[in-house]
PDB file of C-alpha atoms in Angstrom:
ATOM      1  CA  MET A 264       1.937 -12.464 -16.113  1.00 49.00           C
ATOM      2  CA  GLU A 265       4.616 -11.432 -18.600  1.00 58.00           C
ATOM      3  CA  SER A 266       4.040  -7.748 -17.866  1.00 61.00           C
ATOM      4  CA  PHE A 267       4.402  -7.915 -14.055  1.00 65.00           C
ATOM      5  CA  THR A 268       6.651  -5.232 -12.638  1.00 73.00           C
ATOM      6  CA  PRO A 269       7.340  -4.991  -8.909  1.00 81.00           C
ATOM      7  CA  LEU A 270       7.370  -1.176  -8.971  1.00 81.00           C
ATOM      8  CA  SER A 271       3.873  -0.757 -10.425  1.00 75.00           C
ATOM      9  CA  ALA A 272       2.585  -3.500  -8.101  1.00 79.00           C
ATOM     10  CA  ALA A 273       4.090  -1.736  -5.074  1.00 86.00           C
ATOM     11  CA  ILE A 274       2.648   1.618  -6.143  1.00 83.00           C
ATOM     12  CA  GLY A 275      -0.774   0.066  -6.700  1.00 81.00           C
ATOM     13  CA  GLY A 276      -0.681  -1.706  -3.342  1.00 85.00           C
ATOM     14  CA  ALA A 277       0.359   1.490  -1.565  1.00 88.00           C
ATOM     15  CA  LEU A 278      -2.477   3.425  -3.220  1.00 85.00           C
ATOM     16  CA  ILE A 279      -5.025   0.768  -2.240  1.00 86.00           C
ATOM     17  CA  GLY A 280      -3.756   0.873   1.339  1.00 87.00           C
ATOM     18  CA  LEU A 281      -3.842   4.670   1.338  1.00 89.00           C
ATOM     19  CA  ALA A 282      -7.434   4.720   0.036  1.00 87.00           C
ATOM     20  CA  ALA A 283      -8.485   2.208   2.703  1.00 88.00           C
ATOM     21  CA  ALA A 284      -6.765   4.241   5.429  1.00 89.00           C
ATOM     22  CA  VAL A 285      -8.304   7.527   4.262  1.00 89.00           C
ATOM     23  CA  LEU A 286     -11.796   5.989   4.236  1.00 87.00           C
ATOM     24  CA  TRP A 287     -11.237   4.456   7.698  1.00 88.00           C
ATOM     25  CA  LEU A 288      -9.821   7.634   9.229  1.00 90.00           C
ATOM     26  CA  GLY A 289     -12.158  10.034   7.441  1.00 88.00           C
ATOM     27  CA  ASN A 290     -15.408   8.102   7.650  1.00 86.00           C
ATOM     28  CA  GLY A 291     -14.823   5.224  10.070  1.00 87.00           C
ATOM     29  CA  ARG A 292     -15.755   2.733   7.345  1.00 86.00           C
ATOM     30  CA  ILE A 293     -13.968  -0.310   5.964  1.00 84.00           C
ATOM     31  CA  ALA A 294     -13.151  -0.156   2.247  1.00 85.00           C
ATOM     32  CA  GLY A 295     -14.923  -3.346   1.231  1.00 84.00           C
ATOM     33  CA  ILE A 296     -16.100  -2.679  -2.304  1.00 84.00           C
ATOM     34  CA  ALA A 297     -18.808  -5.366  -2.241  1.00 82.00           C
ATOM     35  CA  GLY A 298     -20.298  -3.893   0.923  1.00 82.00           C
ATOM     36  CA  ILE A 299     -20.053  -0.345  -0.357  1.00 85.00           C
ATOM     37  CA  PHE A 300     -21.709  -1.262  -3.650  1.00 83.00           C
ATOM     38  CA  GLY A 301     -24.173  -3.759  -2.175  1.00 81.00           C
ATOM     39  CA  ASN A 302     -25.498  -1.253   0.360  1.00 82.00           C
ATOM     40  CA  LEU A 303     -25.825   1.594  -2.134  1.00 84.00           C
ATOM     41  CA  LEU A 304     -29.462   0.672  -2.831  1.00 78.00           C
ATOM     42  CA  PRO A 305     -31.964   1.213  -1.393  1.00 81.00           C
ATOM     43  CA  ALA A 306     -30.841   4.790  -0.958  1.00 76.00           C
ATOM     44  CA  SER A 307     -30.315   5.825   2.632  1.00 76.00           C
ATOM     45  CA  HIS A 308     -28.692   8.622   4.582  1.00 78.00           C
ATOM     46  CA  ASN A 309     -25.246   7.102   3.996  1.00 80.00           C
ATOM     47  CA  ALA A 310     -25.580   6.489   0.245  1.00 85.00           C
ATOM     48  CA  LEU A 311     -23.744   9.688  -0.743  1.00 88.00           C
ATOM     49  CA  TRP A 312     -20.313   8.680   0.569  1.00 88.00           C
ATOM     50  CA  ARG A 313     -20.729   5.245  -1.068  1.00 89.00           C
ATOM     51  CA  LEU A 314     -21.535   6.828  -4.425  1.00 90.00           C
ATOM     52  CA  VAL A 315     -18.639   9.302  -4.142  1.00 90.00           C
ATOM     53  CA  PHE A 316     -16.215   6.484  -3.248  1.00 88.00           C
ATOM     54  CA  LEU A 317     -17.313   4.312  -6.194  1.00 89.00           C
ATOM     55  CA  VAL A 318     -17.258   7.191  -8.697  1.00 92.00           C
ATOM     56  CA  CYS A 319     -13.766   8.197  -7.546  1.00 89.00           C
ATOM     57  CA  LEU A 320     -12.640   4.566  -7.788  1.00 86.00           C
ATOM     58  CA  ILE A 321     -13.748   4.425 -11.425  1.00 87.00           C
ATOM     59  CA  LEU A 322     -12.401   7.897 -12.283  1.00 91.00           C
ATOM     60  CA  GLY A 323      -9.064   7.094 -10.651  1.00 85.00           C
ATOM     61  CA  ALA A 324      -8.683   3.958 -12.751  1.00 81.00           C
ATOM     62  CA  PHE A 325      -9.700   5.851 -15.893  1.00 83.00           C
ATOM     63  CA  ALA A 326      -7.291   8.728 -15.191  1.00 86.00           C
ATOM     64  CA  THR A 327      -4.427   6.350 -14.524  1.00 80.00           C
ATOM     65  CA  ALA A 328      -5.080   4.447 -17.760  1.00 76.00           C
ATOM     66  CA  ARG A 329      -5.362   7.704 -19.693  1.00 81.00           C
ATOM     67  CA  PHE A 330      -2.420   9.656 -18.281  1.00 83.00           C
ATOM     68  CA  LEU A 331      -0.056   6.822 -17.274  1.00 78.00           C
ATOM     69  CA  PRO A 332      -0.738   4.208 -19.968  1.00 73.00           C
ATOM     70  CA  GLY A 333       2.510   2.283 -19.463  1.00 69.00           C
ATOM     71  CA  LEU A 334       1.834   1.651 -15.781  1.00 66.00           C
ATOM     72  CA  GLY A 335      -0.735  -1.138 -16.059  1.00 61.00           C
ATOM     73  CA  ALA A 336      -0.763  -4.654 -17.450  1.00 59.00           C
ATOM     74  CA  GLY A 337       0.331  -4.860 -21.055  1.00 55.00           C
ATOM     75  CA  GLY A 338       2.096  -1.520 -21.180  1.00 56.00           C
ATOM     76  CA  VAL A 339       0.560   0.923 -23.656  1.00 54.00           C
ATOM     77  CA  ASP A 340      -1.279  -1.767 -25.619  1.00 55.00           C
ATOM     78  CA  PRO A 341      -4.789  -2.735 -24.501  1.00 53.00           C
ATOM     79  CA  VAL A 342      -4.924  -6.114 -22.799  1.00 54.00           C
ATOM     80  CA  ARG A 343      -7.550  -8.806 -23.036  1.00 61.00           C
ATOM     81  CA  LEU A 344      -7.681 -10.023 -19.478  1.00 64.00           C
ATOM     82  CA  VAL A 345      -9.806 -13.119 -20.014  1.00 72.00           C
ATOM     83  CA  GLU A 346     -11.492 -15.227 -22.632  1.00 77.00           C
ATOM     84  CA  ALA A 347     -13.770 -18.161 -21.997  1.00 80.00           C
ATOM     85  CA  PRO A 348     -12.091 -21.540 -22.561  1.00 78.00           C
ATOM     86  CA  ALA A 349     -12.753 -22.512 -26.164  1.00 81.00           C
ATOM     87  CA  ALA A 350     -13.393 -26.159 -25.257  1.00 81.00           C
ATOM     88  CA  TRP A 351     -16.334 -25.188 -23.036  1.00 80.00           C
ATOM     89  CA  GLY A 352     -18.282 -23.599 -25.915  1.00 87.00           C
ATOM     90  CA  VAL A 353     -19.537 -20.683 -23.809  1.00 87.00           C
ATOM     91  CA  PRO A 354     -19.280 -17.181 -25.349  1.00 89.00           C
ATOM     92  CA  THR A 355     -17.014 -14.841 -23.365  1.00 85.00           C
ATOM     93  CA  PRO A 356     -19.788 -12.314 -22.461  1.00 86.00           C
ATOM     94  CA  ILE A 357     -21.898 -15.141 -20.993  1.00 90.00           C
ATOM     95  CA  TRP A 358     -18.815 -16.537 -19.216  1.00 84.00           C
ATOM     96  CA  LEU A 359     -18.120 -13.110 -17.689  1.00 84.00           C
ATOM     97  CA  ALA A 360     -21.764 -12.636 -16.632  1.00 88.00           C
ATOM     98  CA  ILE A 361     -21.793 -16.018 -14.894  1.00 88.00           C
ATOM     99  CA  ALA A 362     -18.447 -15.252 -13.241  1.00 84.00           C
ATOM    100  CA  GLY A 363     -19.764 -11.897 -12.028  1.00 83.00           C
ATOM    101  CA  LEU A 364     -22.922 -13.430 -10.603  1.00 86.00           C
ATOM    102  CA  LEU A 365     -20.951 -16.153  -8.820  1.00 86.00           C
ATOM    103  CA  THR A 366     -18.555 -13.548  -7.443  1.00 83.00           C
ATOM    104  CA  GLY A 367     -21.463 -11.476  -6.164  1.00 81.00           C
ATOM    105  CA  LEU A 368     -23.047 -14.551  -4.597  1.00 84.00           C
ATOM    106  CA  GLY A 369     -19.741 -15.467  -2.961  1.00 81.00           C
ATOM    107  CA  THR A 370     -19.266 -11.997  -1.505  1.00 81.00           C
ATOM    108  CA  ARG A 371     -22.782 -12.097  -0.067  1.00 80.00           C
ATOM    109  CA  ILE A 372     -22.264 -15.566   1.440  1.00 81.00           C
ATOM    110  CA  GLY A 373     -18.785 -14.655   2.729  1.00 77.00           C
ATOM    111  CA  ASN A 374     -20.032 -11.332   4.085  1.00 81.00           C
ATOM    112  CA  GLY A 375     -17.286  -9.459   2.276  1.00 80.00           C
ATOM    113  CA  CYS A 376     -14.922  -9.380  -0.644  1.00 82.00           C
ATOM    114  CA  THR A 377     -11.181  -9.425  -1.279  1.00 80.00           C
ATOM    115  CA  SER A 378     -10.812  -5.740  -0.492  1.00 81.00           C
ATOM    116  CA  GLY A 379     -12.790  -5.919   2.741  1.00 84.00           C
ATOM    117  CA  HIS A 380     -11.303  -9.171   3.993  1.00 87.00           C
ATOM    118  CA  GLY A 381      -7.939  -9.163   2.222  1.00 86.00           C
ATOM    119  CA  VAL A 382      -6.893  -5.562   2.699  1.00 87.00           C
ATOM    120  CA  CYS A 383      -8.822  -4.267   5.690  1.00 86.00           C
ATOM    121  CA  GLY A 384      -9.636  -7.488   7.554  1.00 87.00           C
ATOM    122  CA  LEU A 385      -6.117  -8.882   7.501  1.00 88.00           C
ATOM    123  CA  ALA A 386      -4.746  -5.501   8.560  1.00 86.00           C
ATOM    124  CA  ARG A 387      -7.061  -5.664  11.599  1.00 86.00           C
ATOM    125  CA  LEU A 388      -5.831  -9.238  12.304  1.00 91.00           C
ATOM    126  CA  SER A 389      -9.341 -10.647  11.838  1.00 90.00           C
ATOM    127  CA  VAL A 390      -9.415 -14.457  12.021  1.00 94.00           C
ATOM    128  CA  ARG A 391     -12.616 -14.494   9.969  1.00 91.00           C
ATOM    129  CA  SER A 392     -10.852 -12.506   7.244  1.00 90.00           C
ATOM    130  CA  LEU A 393      -7.852 -14.851   7.340  1.00 93.00           C
ATOM    131  CA  VAL A 394     -10.186 -17.807   6.735  1.00 92.00           C
ATOM    132  CA  ALA A 395     -12.029 -15.913   3.975  1.00 89.00           C
ATOM    133  CA  VAL A 396      -8.796 -15.013   2.175  1.00 90.00           C
ATOM    134  CA  GLY A 397      -7.652 -18.639   2.437  1.00 92.00           C
ATOM    135  CA  VAL A 398     -10.907 -19.710   0.799  1.00 89.00           C
ATOM    136  CA  PHE A 399     -10.539 -17.021  -1.914  1.00 86.00           C
ATOM    137  CA  PHE A 400      -7.054 -18.237  -2.794  1.00 89.00           C
ATOM    138  CA  GLY A 401      -8.042 -21.906  -2.640  1.00 93.00           C
ATOM    139  CA  VAL A 402     -10.976 -21.395  -4.994  1.00 87.00           C
ATOM    140  CA  ALA A 403      -8.794 -19.295  -7.329  1.00 86.00           C
ATOM    141  CA  ILE A 404      -6.201 -22.076  -7.505  1.00 91.00           C
ATOM    142  CA  ILE A 405      -8.887 -24.674  -8.236  1.00 92.00           C
ATOM    143  CA  THR A 406     -10.508 -22.414 -10.859  1.00 84.00           C
ATOM    144  CA  VAL A 407      -7.229 -21.823 -12.685  1.00 85.00           C
ATOM    145  CA  THR A 408      -6.448 -25.531 -12.559  1.00 89.00           C
ATOM    146  CA  ILE A 409      -9.853 -26.497 -14.003  1.00 85.00           C
ATOM    147  CA  THR A 410     -10.152 -23.773 -16.664  1.00 76.00           C
ATOM    148  CA  GLY A 411      -6.509 -23.387 -17.612  1.00 73.00           C
ATOM    149  CA  ILE A 412      -6.868 -19.590 -17.686  1.00 67.00           C
ATOM    150  CA  VAL A 413      -3.845 -17.809 -16.298  1.00 62.00           C
TER     151      VAL A 413
END
């Protein structure tokens, strides 16, 4: 957290909100990334907008990193965001794969992810989303406490 700057956080938050609003107003859909990705296959009549949204999400992140390198975490130097705890003896790629699978399982069980519940659901004053976000934060606090990764 040494590289946190309120300005870049505010810009990022505003852009996330703008993307969610544009998708809602333009397509009538909620910008929940897990739902968008999870319903991409099997291909259906609404797969095109999902694919376009995900490709633009990736290209936007790439373009920002390429053309505004000092904006993100770590400034212009690449950042290692996570490493598996050494005491656990699990290689980092395996640790990340397990974390990804558990995240995917959690989004399926919770019927949504942090973007769907945290950004769009809370903005719609959804009680279900408020509970989901509380669970997300609670599990994150427990995970950081157990693993020591900050």
